PDB file of N, CA, C and O in Angstrom:
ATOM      1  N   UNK S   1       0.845  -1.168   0.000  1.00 64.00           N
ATOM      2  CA  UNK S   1       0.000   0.000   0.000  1.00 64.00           C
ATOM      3  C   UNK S   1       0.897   1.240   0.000  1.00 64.00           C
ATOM      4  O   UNK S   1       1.876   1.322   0.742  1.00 64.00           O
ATOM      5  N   UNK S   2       0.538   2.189  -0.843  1.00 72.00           N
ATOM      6  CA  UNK S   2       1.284   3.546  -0.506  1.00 72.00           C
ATOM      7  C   UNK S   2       0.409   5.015  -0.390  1.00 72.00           C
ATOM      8  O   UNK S   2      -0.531   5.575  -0.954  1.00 72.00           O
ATOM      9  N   UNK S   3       0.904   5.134   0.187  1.00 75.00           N
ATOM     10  CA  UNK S   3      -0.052   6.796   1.113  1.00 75.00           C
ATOM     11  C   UNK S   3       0.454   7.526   1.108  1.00 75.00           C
ATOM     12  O   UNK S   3       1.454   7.163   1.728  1.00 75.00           O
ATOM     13  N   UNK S   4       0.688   9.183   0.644  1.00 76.00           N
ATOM     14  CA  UNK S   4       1.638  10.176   0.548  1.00 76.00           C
ATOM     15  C   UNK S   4       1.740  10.267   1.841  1.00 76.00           C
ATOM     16  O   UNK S   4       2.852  10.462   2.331  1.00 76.00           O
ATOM     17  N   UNK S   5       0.725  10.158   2.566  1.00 74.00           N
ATOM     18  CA  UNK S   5       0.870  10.585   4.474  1.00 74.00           C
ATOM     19  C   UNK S   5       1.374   9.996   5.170  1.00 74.00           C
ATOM     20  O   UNK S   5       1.550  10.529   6.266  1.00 74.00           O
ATOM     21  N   UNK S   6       1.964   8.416   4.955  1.00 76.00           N
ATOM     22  CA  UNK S   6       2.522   7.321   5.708  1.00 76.00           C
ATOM     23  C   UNK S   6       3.833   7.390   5.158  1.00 76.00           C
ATOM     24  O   UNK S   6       3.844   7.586   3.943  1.00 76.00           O
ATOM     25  N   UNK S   7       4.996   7.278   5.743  1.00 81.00           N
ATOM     26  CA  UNK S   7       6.413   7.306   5.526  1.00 81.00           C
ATOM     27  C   UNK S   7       6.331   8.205   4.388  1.00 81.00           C
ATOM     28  O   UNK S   7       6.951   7.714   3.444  1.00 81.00           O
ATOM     29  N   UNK S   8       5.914   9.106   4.160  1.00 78.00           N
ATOM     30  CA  UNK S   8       6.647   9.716   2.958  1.00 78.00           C
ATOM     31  C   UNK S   8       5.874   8.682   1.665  1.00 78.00           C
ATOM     32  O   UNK S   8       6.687   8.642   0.742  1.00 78.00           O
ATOM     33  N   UNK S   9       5.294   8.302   1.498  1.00 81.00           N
ATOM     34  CA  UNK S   9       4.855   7.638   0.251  1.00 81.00           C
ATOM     35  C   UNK S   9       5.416   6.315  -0.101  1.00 81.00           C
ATOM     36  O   UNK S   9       4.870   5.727  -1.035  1.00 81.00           O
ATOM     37  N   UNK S  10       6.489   5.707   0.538  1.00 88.00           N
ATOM     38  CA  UNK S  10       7.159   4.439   0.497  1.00 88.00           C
ATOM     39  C   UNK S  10       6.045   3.510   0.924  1.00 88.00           C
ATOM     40  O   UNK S  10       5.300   3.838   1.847  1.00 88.00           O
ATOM     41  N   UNK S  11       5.898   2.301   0.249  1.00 92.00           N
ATOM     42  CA  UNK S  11       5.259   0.954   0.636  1.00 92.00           C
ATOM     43  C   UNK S  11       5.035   0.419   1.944  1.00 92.00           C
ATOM     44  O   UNK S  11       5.983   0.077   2.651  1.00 92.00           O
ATOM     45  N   UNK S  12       4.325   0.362   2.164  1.00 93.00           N
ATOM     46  CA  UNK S  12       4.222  -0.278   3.979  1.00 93.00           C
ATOM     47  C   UNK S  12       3.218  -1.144   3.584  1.00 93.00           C
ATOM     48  O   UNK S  12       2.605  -1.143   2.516  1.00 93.00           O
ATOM     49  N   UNK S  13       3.070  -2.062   4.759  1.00 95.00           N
ATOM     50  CA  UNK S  13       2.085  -2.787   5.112  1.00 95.00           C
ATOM     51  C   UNK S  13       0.894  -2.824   5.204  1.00 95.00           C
ATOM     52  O   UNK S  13       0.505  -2.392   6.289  1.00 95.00           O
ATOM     53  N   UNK S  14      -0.014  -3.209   4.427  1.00 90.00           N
ATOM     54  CA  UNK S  14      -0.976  -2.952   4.918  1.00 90.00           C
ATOM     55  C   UNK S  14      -1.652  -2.372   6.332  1.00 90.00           C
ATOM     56  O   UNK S  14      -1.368  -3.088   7.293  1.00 90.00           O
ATOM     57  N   UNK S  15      -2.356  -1.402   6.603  1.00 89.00           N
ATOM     58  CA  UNK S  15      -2.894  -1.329   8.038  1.00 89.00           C
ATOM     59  C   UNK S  15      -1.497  -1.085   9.251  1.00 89.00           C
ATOM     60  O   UNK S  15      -1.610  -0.959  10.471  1.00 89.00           O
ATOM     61  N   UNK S  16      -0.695  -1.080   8.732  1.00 92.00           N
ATOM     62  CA  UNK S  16       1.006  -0.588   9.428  1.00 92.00           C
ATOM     63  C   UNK S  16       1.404   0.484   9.041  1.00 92.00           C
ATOM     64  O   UNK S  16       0.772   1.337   8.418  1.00 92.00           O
ATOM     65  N   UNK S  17       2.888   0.509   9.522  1.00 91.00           N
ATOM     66  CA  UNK S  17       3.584   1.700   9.195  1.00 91.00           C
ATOM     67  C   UNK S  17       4.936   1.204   9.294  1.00 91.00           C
ATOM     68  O   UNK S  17       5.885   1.861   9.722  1.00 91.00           O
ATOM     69  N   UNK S  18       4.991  -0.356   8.749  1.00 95.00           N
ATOM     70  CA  UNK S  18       6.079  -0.876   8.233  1.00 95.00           C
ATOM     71  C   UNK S  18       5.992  -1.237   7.000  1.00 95.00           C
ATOM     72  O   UNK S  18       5.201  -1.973   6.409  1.00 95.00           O
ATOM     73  N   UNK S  19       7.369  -0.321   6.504  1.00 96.00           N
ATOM     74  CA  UNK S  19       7.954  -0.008   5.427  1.00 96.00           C
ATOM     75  C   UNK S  19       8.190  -1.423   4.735  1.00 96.00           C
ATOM     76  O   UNK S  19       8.476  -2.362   5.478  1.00 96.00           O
ATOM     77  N   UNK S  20       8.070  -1.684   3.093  1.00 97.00           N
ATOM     78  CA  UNK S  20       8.306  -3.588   2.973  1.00 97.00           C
ATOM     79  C   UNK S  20       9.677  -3.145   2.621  1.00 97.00           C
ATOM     80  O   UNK S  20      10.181  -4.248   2.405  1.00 97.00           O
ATOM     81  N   UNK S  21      10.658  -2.256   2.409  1.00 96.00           N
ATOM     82  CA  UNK S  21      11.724  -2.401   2.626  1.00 96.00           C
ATOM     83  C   UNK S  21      12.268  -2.554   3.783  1.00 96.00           C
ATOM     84  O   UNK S  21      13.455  -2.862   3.885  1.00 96.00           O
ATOM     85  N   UNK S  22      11.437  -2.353   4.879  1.00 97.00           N
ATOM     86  CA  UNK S  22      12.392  -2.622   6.351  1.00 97.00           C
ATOM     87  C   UNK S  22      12.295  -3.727   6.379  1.00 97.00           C
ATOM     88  O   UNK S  22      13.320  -4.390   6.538  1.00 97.00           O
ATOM     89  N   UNK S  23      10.929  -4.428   6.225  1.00 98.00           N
ATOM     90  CA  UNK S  23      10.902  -6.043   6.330  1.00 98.00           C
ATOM     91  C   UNK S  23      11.982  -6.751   5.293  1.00 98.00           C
ATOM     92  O   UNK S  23      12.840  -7.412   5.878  1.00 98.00           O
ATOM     93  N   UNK S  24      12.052  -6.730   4.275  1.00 98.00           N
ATOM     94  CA  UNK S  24      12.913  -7.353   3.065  1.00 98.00           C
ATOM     95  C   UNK S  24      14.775  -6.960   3.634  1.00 98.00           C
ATOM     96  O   UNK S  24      15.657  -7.797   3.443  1.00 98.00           O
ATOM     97  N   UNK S  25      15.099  -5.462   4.378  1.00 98.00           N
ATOM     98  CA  UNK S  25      16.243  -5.379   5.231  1.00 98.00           C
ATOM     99  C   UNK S  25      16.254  -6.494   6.086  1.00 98.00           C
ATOM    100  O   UNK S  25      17.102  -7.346   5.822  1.00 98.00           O
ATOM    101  N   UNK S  26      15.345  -6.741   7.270  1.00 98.00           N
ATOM    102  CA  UNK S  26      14.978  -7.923   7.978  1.00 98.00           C
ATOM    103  C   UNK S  26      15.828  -9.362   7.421  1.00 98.00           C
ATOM    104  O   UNK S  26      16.777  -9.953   7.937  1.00 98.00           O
ATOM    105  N   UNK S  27      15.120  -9.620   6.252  1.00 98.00           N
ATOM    106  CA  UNK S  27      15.175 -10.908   5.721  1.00 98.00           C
ATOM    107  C   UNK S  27      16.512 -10.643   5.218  1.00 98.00           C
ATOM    108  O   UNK S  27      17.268 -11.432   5.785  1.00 98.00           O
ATOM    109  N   UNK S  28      17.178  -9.866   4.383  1.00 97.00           N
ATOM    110  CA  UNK S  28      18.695  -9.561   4.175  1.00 97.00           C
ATOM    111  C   UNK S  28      19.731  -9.896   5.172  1.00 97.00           C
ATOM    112  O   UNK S  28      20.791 -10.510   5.051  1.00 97.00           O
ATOM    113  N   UNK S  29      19.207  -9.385   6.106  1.00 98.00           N
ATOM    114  CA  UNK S  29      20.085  -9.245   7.671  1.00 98.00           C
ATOM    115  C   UNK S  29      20.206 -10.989   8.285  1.00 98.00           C
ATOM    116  O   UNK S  29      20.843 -11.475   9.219  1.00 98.00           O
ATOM    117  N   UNK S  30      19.467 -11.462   7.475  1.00 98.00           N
ATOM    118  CA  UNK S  30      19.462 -12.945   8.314  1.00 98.00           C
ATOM    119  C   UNK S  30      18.134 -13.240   9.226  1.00 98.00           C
ATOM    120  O   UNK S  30      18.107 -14.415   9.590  1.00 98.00           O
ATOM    121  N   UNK S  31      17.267 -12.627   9.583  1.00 98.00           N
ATOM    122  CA  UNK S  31      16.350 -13.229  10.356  1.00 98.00           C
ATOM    123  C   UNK S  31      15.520 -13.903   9.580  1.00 98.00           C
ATOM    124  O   UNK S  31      15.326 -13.825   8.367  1.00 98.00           O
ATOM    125  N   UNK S  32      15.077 -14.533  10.347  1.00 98.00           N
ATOM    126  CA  UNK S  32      13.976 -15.450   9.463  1.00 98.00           C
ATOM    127  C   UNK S  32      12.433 -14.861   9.944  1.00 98.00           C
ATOM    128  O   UNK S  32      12.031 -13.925  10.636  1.00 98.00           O
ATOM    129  N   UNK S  33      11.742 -16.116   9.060  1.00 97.00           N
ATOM    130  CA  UNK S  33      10.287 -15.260   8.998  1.00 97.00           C
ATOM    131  C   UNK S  33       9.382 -15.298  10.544  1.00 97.00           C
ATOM    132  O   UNK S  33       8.440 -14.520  10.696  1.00 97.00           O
ATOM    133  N   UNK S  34       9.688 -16.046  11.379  1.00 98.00           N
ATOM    134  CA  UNK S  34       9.491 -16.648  12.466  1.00 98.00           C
ATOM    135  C   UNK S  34      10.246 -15.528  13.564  1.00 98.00           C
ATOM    136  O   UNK S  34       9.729 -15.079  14.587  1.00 98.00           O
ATOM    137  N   UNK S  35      11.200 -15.316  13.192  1.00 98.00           N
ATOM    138  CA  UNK S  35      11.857 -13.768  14.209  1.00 98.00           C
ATOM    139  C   UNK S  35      11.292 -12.769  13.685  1.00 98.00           C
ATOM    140  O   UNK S  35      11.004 -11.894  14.502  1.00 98.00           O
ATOM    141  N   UNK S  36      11.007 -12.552  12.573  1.00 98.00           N
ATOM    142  CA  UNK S  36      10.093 -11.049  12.500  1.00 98.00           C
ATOM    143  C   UNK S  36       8.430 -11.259  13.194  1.00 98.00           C
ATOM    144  O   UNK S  36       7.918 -10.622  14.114  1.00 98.00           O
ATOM    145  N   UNK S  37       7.755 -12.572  12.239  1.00 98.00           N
ATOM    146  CA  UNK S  37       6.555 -12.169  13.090  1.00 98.00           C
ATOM    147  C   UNK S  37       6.224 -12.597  14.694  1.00 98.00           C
ATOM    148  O   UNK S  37       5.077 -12.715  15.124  1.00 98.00           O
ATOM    149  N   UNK S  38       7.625 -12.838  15.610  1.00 98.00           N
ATOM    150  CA  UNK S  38       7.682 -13.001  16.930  1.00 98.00           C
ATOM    151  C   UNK S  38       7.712 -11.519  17.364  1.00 98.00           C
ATOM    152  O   UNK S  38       6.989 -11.040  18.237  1.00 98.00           O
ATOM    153  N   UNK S  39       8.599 -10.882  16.675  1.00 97.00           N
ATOM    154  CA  UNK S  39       9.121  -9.363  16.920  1.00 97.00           C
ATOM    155  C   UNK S  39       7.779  -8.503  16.784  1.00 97.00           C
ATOM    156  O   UNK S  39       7.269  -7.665  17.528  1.00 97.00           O
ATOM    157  N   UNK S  40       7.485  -8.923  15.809  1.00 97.00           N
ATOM    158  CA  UNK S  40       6.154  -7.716  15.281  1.00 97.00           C
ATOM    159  C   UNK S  40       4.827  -8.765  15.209  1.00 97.00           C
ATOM    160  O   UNK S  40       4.295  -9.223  14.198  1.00 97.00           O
ATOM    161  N   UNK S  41       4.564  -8.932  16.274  1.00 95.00           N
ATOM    162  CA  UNK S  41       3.064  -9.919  16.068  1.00 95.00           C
ATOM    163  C   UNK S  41       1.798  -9.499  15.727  1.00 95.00           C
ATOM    164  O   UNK S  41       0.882 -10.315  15.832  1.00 95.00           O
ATOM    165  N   UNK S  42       1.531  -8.201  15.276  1.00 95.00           N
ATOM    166  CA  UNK S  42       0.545  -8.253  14.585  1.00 95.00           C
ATOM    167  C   UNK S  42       1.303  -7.987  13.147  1.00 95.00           C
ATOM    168  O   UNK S  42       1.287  -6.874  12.623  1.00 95.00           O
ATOM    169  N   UNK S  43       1.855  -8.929  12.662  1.00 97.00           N
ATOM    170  CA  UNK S  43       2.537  -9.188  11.271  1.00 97.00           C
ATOM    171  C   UNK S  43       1.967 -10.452  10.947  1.00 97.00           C
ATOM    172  O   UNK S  43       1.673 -11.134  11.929  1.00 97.00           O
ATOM    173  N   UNK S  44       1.663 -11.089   9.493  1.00 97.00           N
ATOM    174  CA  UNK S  44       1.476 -12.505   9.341  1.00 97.00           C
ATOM    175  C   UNK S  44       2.582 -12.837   8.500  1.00 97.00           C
ATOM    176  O   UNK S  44       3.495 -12.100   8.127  1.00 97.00           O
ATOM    177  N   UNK S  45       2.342 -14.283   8.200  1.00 98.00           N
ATOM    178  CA  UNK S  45       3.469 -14.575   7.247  1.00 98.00           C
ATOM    179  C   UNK S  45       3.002 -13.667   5.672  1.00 98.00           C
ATOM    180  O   UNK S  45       3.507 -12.722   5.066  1.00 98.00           O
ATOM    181  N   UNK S  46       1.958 -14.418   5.484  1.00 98.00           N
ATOM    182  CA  UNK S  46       1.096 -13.375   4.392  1.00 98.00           C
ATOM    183  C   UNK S  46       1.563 -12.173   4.309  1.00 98.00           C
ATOM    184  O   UNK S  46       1.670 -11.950   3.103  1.00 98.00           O
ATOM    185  N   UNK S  47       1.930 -11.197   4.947  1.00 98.00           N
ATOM    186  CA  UNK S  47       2.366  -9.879   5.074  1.00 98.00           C
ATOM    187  C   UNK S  47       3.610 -10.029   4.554  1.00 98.00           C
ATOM    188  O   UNK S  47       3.896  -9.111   3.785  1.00 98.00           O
ATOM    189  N   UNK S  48       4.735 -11.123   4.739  1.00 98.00           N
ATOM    190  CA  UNK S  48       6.467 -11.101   4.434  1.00 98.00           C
ATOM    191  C   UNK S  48       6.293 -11.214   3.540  1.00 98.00           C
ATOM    192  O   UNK S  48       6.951 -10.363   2.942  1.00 98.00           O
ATOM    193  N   UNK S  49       5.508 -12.052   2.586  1.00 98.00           N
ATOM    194  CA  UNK S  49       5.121 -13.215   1.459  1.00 98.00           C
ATOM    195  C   UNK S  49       5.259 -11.705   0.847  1.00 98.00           C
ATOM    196  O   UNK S  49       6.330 -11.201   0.511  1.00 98.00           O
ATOM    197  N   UNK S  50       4.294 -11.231   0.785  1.00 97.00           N
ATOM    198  CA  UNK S  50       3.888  -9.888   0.070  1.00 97.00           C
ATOM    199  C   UNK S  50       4.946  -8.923  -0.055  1.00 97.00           C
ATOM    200  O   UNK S  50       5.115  -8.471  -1.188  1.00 97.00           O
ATOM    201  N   UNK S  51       5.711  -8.503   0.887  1.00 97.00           N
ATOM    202  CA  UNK S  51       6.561  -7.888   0.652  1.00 97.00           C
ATOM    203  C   UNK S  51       8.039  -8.469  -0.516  1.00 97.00           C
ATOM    204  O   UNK S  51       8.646  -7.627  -1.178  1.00 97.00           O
ATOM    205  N   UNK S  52       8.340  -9.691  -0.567  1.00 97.00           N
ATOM    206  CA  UNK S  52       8.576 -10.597  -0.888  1.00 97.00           C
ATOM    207  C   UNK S  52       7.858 -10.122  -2.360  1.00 97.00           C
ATOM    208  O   UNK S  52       8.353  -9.395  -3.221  1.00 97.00           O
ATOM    209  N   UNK S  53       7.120 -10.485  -2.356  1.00 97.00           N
ATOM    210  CA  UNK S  53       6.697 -10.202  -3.834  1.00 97.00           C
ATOM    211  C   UNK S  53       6.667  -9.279  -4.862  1.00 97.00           C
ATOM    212  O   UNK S  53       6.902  -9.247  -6.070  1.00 97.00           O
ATOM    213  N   UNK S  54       6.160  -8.254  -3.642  1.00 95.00           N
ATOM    214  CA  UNK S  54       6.678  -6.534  -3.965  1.00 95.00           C
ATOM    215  C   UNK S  54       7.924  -6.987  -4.593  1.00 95.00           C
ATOM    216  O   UNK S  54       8.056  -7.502  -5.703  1.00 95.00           O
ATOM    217  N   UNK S  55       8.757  -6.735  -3.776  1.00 95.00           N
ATOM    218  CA  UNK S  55      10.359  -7.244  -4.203  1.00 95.00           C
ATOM    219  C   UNK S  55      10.944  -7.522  -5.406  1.00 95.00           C
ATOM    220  O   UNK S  55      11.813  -6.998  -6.102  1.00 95.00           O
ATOM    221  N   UNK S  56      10.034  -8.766  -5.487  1.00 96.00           N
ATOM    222  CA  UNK S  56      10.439  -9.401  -6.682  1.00 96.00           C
ATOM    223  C   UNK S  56      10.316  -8.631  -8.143  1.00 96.00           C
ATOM    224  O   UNK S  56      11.162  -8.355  -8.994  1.00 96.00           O
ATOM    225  N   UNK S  57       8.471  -8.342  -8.033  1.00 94.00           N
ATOM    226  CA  UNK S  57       8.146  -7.374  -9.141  1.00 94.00           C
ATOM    227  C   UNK S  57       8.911  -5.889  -9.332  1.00 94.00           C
ATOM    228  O   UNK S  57       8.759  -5.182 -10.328  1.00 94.00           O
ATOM    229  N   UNK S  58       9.644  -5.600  -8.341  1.00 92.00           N
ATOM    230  CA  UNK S  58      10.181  -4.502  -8.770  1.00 92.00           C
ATOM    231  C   UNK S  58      11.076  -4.685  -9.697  1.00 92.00           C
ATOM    232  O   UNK S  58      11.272  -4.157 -10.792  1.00 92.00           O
ATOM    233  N   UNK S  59      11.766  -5.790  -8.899  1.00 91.00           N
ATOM    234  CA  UNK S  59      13.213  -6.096  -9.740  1.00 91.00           C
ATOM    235  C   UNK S  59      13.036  -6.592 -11.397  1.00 91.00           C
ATOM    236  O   UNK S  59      13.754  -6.258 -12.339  1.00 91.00           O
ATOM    237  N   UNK S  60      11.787  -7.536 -11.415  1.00 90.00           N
ATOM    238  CA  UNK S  60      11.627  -7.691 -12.387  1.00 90.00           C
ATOM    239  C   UNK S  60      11.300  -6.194 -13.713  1.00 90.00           C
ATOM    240  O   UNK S  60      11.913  -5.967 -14.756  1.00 90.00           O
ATOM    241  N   UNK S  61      10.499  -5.681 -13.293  1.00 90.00           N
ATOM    242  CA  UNK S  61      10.228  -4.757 -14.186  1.00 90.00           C
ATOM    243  C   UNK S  61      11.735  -3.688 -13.995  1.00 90.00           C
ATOM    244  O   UNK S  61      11.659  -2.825 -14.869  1.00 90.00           O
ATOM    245  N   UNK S  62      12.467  -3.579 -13.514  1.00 83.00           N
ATOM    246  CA  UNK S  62      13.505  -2.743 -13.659  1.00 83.00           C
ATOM    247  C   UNK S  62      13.919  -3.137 -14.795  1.00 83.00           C
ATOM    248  O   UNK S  62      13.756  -4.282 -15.217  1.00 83.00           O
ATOM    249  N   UNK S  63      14.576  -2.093 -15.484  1.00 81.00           N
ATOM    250  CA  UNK S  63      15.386  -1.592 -17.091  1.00 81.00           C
ATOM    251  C   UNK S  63      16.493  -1.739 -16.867  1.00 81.00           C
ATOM    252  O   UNK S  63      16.666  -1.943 -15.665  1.00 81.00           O
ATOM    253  N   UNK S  64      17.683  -1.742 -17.628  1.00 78.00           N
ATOM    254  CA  UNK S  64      19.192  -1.845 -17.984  1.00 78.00           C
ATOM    255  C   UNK S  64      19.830  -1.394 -18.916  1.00 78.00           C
ATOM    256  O   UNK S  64      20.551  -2.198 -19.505  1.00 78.00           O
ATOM    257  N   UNK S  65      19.811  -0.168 -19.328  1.00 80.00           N
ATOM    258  CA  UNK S  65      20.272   0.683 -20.420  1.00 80.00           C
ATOM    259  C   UNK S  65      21.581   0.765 -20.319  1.00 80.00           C
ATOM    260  O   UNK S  65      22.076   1.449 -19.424  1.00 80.00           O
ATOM    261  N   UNK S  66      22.647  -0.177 -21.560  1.00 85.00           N
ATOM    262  CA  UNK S  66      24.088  -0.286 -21.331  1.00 85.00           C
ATOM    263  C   UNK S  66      24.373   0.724 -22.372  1.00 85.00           C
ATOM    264  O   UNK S  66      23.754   0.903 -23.421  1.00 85.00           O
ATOM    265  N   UNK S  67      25.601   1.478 -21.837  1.00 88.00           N
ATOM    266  CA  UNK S  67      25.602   2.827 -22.472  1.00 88.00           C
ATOM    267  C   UNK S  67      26.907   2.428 -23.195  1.00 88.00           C
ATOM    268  O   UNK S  67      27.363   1.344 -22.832  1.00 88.00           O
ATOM    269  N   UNK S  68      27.774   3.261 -24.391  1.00 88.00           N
ATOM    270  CA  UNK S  68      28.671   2.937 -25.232  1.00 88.00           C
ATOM    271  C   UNK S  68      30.033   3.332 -24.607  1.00 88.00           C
ATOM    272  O   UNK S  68      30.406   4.359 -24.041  1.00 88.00           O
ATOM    273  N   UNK S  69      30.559   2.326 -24.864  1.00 78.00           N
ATOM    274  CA  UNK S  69      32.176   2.543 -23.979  1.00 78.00           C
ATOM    275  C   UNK S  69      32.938   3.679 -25.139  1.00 78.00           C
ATOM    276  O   UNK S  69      34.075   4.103 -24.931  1.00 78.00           O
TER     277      UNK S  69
END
C-alpha cells in the first residue's frame, strides 16, 4: 500500500507503518520469517510473502540501459 501521508509515500504494510523495505532489510540481515513475526506480532506470514513479492516485481520490471564505452 502507498499513502503520501505514511512514511513519505514508500510501501508499507498494509494497516502498518512498516515499510516492505524494512521487512525485506529484515530478511537480508538474516532473520527469518518466524523472528520477525515473533518481533512484530501483529505481522502474518502473508504480510512477508507480500513484501517478498513486492520485491520481486520490482526487480523484475527494472530496465538496464548499457551505455557505449
Amino acid at each position: 500500500m502507498v499513502d503520501p501521508k505514511v512514511l513519505v509515500g514508500k510501501p508499507v504494510i498494509k494497516g502498518t507503518r512498516i515499510a516492505v523495505e524494512f521487512v525485506i532489510d529484515l530478511l537480508g540481515r538474516g532473520w527469518t520469517m518466524e523472528e520477525i513475526l515473533r518481533e512484530y506480532n501483529h505481522l502474518t506470514a502473508e504480510d512477508i510473502r507480500a513484501c517478498l513479492a513486492y520485491a520481486s516485481e520490482i526487480l523484475r520490471a527494472e530496465q538496464f540501459h548499457l551505455l557505449p564505452a
